[in-house]
Short mmCIF file of C-alpha atoms and ligand atoms in Angstrom, two decimals:
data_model
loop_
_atom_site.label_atom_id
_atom_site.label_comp_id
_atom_site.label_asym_id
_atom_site.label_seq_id
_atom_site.Cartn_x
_atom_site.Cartn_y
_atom_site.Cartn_z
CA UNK A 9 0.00 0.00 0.00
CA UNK A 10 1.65 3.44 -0.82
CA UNK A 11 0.08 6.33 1.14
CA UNK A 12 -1.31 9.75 -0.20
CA UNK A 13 -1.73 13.34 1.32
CA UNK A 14 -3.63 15.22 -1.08
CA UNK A 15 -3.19 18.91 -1.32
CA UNK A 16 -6.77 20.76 -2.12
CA UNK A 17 -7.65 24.86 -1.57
CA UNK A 18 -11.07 24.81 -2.71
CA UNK A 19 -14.26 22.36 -4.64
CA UNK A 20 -12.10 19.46 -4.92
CA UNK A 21 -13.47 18.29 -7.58
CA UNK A 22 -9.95 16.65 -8.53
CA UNK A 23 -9.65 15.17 -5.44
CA UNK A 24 -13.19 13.72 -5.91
CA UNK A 25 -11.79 11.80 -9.23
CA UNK A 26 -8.92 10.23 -6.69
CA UNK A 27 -11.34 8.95 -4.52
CA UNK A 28 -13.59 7.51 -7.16
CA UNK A 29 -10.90 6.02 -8.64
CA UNK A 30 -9.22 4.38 -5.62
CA UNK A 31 -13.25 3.48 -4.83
CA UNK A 32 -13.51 1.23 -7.82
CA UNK A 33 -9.72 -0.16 -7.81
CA UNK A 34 -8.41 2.27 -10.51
CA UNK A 35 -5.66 3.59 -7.94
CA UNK A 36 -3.41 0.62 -8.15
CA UNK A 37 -1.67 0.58 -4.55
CA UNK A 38 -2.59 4.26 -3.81
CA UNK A 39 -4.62 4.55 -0.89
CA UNK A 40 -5.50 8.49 -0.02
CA UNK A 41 -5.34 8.33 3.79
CA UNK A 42 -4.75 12.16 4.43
CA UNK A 43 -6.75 15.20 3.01
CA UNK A 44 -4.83 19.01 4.24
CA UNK A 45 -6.37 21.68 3.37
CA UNK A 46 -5.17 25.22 2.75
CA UNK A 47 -9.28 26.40 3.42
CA UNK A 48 -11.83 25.83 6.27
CA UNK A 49 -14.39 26.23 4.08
CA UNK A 50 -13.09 24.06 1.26
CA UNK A 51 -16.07 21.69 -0.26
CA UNK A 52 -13.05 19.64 -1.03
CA UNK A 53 -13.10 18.66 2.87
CA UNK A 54 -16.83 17.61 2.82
CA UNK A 55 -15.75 15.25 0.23
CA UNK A 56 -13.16 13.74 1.83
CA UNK A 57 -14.96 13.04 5.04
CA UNK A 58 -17.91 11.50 2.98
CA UNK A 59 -14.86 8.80 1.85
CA UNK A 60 -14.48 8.47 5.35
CA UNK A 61 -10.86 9.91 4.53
CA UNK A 62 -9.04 12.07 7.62
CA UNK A 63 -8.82 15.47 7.15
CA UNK A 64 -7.23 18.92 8.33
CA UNK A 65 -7.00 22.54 7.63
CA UNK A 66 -3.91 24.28 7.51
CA UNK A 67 -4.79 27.78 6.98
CA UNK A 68 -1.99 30.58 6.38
CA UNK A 69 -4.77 32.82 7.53
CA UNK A 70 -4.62 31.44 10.77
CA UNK A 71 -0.94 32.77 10.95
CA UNK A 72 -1.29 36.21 9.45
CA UNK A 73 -3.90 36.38 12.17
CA UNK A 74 -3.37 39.72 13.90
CA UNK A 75 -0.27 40.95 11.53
CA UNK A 76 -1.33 43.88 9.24
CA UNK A 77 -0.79 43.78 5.56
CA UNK A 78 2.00 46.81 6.01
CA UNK A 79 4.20 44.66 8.38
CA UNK A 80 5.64 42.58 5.56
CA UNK A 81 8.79 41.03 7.13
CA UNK A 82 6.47 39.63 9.91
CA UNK A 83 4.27 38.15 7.63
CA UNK A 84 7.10 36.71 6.15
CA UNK A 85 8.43 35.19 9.02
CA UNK A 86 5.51 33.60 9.69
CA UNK A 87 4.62 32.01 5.86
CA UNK A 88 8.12 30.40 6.64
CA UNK A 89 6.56 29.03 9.96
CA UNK A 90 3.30 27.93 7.99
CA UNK A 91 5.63 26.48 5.50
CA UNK A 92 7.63 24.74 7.89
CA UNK A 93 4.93 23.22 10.00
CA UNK A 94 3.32 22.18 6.80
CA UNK A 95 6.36 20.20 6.54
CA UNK A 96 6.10 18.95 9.55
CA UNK A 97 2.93 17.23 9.16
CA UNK A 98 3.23 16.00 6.08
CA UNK A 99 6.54 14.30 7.43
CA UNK A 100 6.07 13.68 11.08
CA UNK A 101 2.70 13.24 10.93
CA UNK A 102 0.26 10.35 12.13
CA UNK A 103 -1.20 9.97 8.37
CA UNK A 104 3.02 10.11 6.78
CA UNK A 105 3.01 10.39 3.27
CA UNK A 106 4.65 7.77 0.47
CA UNK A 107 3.51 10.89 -2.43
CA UNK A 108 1.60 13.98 -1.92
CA UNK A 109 -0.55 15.26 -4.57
CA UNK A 110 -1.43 18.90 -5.00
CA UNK A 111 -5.51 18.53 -6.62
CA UNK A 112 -6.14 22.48 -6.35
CA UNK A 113 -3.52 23.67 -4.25
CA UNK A 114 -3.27 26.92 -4.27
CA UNK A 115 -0.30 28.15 -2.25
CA UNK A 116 2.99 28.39 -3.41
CA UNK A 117 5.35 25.62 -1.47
CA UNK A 118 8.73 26.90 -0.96
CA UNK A 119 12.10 25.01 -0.02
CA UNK A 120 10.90 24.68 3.36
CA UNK A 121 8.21 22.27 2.69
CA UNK A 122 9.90 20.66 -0.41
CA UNK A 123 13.69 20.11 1.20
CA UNK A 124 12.24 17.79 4.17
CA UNK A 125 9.98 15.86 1.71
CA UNK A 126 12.83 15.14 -0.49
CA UNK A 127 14.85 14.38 2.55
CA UNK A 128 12.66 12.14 3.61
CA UNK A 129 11.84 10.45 -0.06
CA UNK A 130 8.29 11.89 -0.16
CA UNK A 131 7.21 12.13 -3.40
CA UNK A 132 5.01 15.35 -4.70
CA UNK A 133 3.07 16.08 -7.60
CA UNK A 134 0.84 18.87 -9.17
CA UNK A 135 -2.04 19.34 -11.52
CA UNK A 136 -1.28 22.38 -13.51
CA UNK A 137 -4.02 23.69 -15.99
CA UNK A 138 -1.56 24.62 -18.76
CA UNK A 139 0.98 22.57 -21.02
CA UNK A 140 4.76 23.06 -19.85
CA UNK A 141 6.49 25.99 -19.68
CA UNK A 142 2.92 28.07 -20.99
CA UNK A 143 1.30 29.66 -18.04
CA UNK A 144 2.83 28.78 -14.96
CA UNK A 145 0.90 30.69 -12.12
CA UNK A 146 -2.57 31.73 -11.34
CA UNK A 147 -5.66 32.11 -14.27
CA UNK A 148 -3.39 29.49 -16.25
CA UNK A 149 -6.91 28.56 -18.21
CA UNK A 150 -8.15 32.19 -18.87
CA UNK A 151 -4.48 33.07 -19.84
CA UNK A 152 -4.23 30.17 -22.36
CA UNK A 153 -8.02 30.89 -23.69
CA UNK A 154 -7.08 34.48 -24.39
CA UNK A 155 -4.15 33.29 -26.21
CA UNK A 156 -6.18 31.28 -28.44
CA UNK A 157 -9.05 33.79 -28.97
CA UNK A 158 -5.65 36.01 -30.11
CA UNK A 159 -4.62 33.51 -32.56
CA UNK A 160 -0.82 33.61 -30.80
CA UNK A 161 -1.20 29.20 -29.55
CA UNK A 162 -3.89 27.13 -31.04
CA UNK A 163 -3.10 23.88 -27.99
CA UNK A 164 -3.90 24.60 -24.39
CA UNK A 165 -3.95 21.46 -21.84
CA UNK A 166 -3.31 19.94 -18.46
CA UNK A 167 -0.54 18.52 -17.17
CA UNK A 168 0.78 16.51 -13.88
CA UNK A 169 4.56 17.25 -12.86
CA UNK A 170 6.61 17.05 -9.90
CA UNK A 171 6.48 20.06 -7.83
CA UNK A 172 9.92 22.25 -7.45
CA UNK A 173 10.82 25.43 -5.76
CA UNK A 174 9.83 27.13 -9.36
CA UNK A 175 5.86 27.58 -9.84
CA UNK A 176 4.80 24.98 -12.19
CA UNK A 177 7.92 24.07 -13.71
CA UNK A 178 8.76 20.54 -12.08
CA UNK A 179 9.40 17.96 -14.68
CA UNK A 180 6.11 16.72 -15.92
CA UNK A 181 4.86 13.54 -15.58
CA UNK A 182 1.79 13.63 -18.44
CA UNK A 183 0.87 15.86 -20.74
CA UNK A 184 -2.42 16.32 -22.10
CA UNK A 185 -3.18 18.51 -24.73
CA UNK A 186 -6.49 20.59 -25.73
CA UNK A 187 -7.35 22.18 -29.10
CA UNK A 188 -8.11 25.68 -28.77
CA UNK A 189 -11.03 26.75 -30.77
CA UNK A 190 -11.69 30.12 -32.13
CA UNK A 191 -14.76 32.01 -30.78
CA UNK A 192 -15.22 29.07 -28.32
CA UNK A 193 -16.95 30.75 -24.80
CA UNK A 194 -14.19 30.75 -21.86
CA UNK A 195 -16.79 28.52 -19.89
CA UNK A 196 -16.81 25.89 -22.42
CA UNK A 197 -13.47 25.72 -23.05
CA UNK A 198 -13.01 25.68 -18.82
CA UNK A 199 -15.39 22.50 -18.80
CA UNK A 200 -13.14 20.50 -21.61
CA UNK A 201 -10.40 21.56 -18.84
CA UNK A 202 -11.96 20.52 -15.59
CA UNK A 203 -13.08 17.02 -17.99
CA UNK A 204 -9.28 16.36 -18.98
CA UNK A 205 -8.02 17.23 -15.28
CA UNK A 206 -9.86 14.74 -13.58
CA UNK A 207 -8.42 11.73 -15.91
CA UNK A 208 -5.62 13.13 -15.80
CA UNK A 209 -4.90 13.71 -11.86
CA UNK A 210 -5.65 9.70 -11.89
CA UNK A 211 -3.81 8.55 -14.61
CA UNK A 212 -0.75 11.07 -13.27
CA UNK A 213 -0.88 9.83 -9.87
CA UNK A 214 -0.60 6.41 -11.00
CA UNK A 215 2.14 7.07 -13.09
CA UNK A 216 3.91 8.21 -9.64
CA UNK A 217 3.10 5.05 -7.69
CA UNK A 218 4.02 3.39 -10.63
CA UNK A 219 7.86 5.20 -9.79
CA UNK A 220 7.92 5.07 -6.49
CA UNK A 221 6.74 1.21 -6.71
CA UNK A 222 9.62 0.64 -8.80
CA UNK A 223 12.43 2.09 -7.11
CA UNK A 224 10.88 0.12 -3.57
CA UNK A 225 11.81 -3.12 -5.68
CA UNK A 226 14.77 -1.94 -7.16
CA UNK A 227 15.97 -1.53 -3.20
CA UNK A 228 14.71 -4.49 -1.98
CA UNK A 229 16.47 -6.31 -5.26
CA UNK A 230 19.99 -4.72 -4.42
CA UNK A 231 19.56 -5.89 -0.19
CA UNK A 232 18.67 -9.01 -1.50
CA UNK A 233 21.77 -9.47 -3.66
CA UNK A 234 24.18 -8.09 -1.29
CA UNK A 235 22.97 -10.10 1.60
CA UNK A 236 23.76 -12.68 -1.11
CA UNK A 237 26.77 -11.40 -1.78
CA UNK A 238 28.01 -11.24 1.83
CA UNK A 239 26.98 -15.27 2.75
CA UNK A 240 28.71 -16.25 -0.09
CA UNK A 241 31.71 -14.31 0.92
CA UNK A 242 31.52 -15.55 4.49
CA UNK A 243 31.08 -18.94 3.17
CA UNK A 244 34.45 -19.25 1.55
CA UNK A 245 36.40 -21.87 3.51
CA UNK A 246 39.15 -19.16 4.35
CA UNK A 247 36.83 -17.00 5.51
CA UNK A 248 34.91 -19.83 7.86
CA UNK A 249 37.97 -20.60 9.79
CA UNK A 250 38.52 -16.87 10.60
CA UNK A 251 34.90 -16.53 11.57
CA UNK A 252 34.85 -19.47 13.95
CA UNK A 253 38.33 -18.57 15.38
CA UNK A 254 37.37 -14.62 15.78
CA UNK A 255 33.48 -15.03 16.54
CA UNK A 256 32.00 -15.26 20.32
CA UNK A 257 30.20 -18.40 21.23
CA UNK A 258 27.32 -17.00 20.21
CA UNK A 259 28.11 -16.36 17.11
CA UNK A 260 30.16 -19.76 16.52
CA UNK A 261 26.82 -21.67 15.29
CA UNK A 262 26.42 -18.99 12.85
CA UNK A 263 30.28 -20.03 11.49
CA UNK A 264 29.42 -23.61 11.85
CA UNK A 265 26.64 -22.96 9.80
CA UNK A 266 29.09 -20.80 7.18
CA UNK A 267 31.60 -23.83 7.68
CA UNK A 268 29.12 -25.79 6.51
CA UNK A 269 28.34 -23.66 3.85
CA UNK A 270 31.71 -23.93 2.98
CA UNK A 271 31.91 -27.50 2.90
CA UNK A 272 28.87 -27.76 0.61
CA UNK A 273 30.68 -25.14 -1.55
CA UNK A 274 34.53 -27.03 -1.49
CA UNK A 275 33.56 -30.71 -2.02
CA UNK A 276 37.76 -31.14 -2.26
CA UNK A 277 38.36 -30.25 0.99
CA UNK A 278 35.75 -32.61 2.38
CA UNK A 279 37.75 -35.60 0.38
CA UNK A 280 40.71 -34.82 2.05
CA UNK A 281 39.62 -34.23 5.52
CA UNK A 282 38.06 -38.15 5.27
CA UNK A 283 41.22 -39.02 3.71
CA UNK A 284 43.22 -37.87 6.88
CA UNK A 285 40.90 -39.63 9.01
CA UNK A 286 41.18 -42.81 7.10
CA UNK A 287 45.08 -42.75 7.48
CA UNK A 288 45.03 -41.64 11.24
CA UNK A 289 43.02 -45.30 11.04
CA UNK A 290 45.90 -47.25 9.39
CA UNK A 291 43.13 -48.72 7.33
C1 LIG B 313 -8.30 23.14 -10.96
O1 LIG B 313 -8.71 23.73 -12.18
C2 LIG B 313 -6.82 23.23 -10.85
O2 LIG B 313 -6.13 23.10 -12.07
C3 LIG B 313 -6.61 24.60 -10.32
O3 LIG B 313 -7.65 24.80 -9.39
C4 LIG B 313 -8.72 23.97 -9.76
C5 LIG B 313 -9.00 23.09 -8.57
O4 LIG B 313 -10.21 22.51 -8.75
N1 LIG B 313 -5.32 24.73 -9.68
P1 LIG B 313 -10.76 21.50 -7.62
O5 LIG B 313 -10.58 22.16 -6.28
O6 LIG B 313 -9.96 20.24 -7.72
O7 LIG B 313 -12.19 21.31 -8.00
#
């Protein structure tokens, strides 16, 4: 099972295609057991407790609380703390994280969060309403509309990446792209959006377990081959002798066992240790 925090600031609507999906098995191992929000009032956190799915706010509100607009450095201090604790959580926290998936995040997540999360191999992804490298940032759909209604890009799209310290620019994971249509309304083209973000949040979260599932084997395939590697080694008969000679008692069964080993691996020296007792004999 590989465990995911999703990110949401508002409807959820994205995070409402994760749930479906993991409802009716099209999550592969992802199981959402964490919803954070950036919003008490998100609808996104109705949803999640309908899935029966734990939830929390973590509002930056709740930190400018009492600091003016004016008193900028303080404010700053304090998005550091929001961004810190947010690490903290996510991290430390009872629900801990194998990916995190941002479905509608709104907040910008600097090194603060991001540096403990790689630290700690925590994946984290985002759902961007734009193709790579178009229009990173806020109004990413209007922006791209307007560029087609100008005639400057005829493709807008969606895409999943991993999240860096730079808005929107992470690598990305899937791309999907949308023809832009001249004279189409900003509302419809919105709704072809909203349509191609919810397969895609799925399909790019499960290209992410997909990774992270991957690299888990690819670790447990190089322990397995250097534990492997080290029994063989210690059950060379060189090496058994100066185990059983150097080894406390305790440990002496475990060089018996590697003499053993040994013996099973040099067949020769077996023949000759039964010759030597055959001529201490005088048969
Ligand atoms: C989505 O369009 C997403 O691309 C943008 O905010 C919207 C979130 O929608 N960042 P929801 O909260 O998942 O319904």
């Amino acid at each position: 099972m590989t465990n995911i925090t999703v990110l949401i600031s508002g409807s959820g609507s994205n995070l409402q295609a994760l749930l479906d999906a993991q409802k009716t098995g099209n999550l592969g191992q992802g199981t959402i057991t964490q919803v954070i929000s950036s919003s008490a009032t998100a609808y996104g956190l109705t949803r999640a407790a309908k899935a029966g799915v734990p939830t929390r706010v973590h509002a930056l509100k709740e930190y400018y609380k009492g600091i003016p607009k004016e008193e900028t450095e303080k404010r700053k201090q304090q998005r550091d703390k929001f961004n810190r604790d947010l690490a903290e959580i996510l991290v430390h926290g009872l629900n801990r994280p194998d990916l995190v998936v941002c479905a509608g995040w709104m907040l910008i997540l600097s090194p603060a969060v991001l540096e403990p999360l790689e630290q700690a191999n925590i994946g984290i992804i985002n759902l961007h309403p734009a193709l790579p490298g178009a229009f990173d940032g806020t109004h990413a759909i209007e922006r791209a509309w307007q560029a087609g209604q100008d005639g400057i890009i005829s493709k807008g799209g969606v895409m999943i990446h991993r999240v860096i310290a730079a808005v929107d620019q992470g690598a990305p994971i899937l791309v999907c792209e949308l023809d832009l249509k001249k004279d189409e309304s900003l509302e419809s083209y919105e709704a072809r959006v909203h349509d191609t973000e919810h397969a895609a949040i799925v399909k790019g979260t499960r290209l992410a377990l997909a990774e992270i599932e991957k690299a888990e084997k690819t670790e447990k395939t190089e322990k397995t081959e250097k534990a492997l590697e080290s029994k063989k080694v210690a059950g060379n008969p060189g090496n058994a002798a100066s185990t059983s000679q150097d080894q406390p008692a305790s440990q002496a069964s475990d060089a018996s066992d590697t003499r053993e080993d040994s013996r099973t691996v040099s067949q020769g020296d077996v023949l000759l240790e039964l010759a030597a007792e055959v001529a201490k004999l005088g048969v």
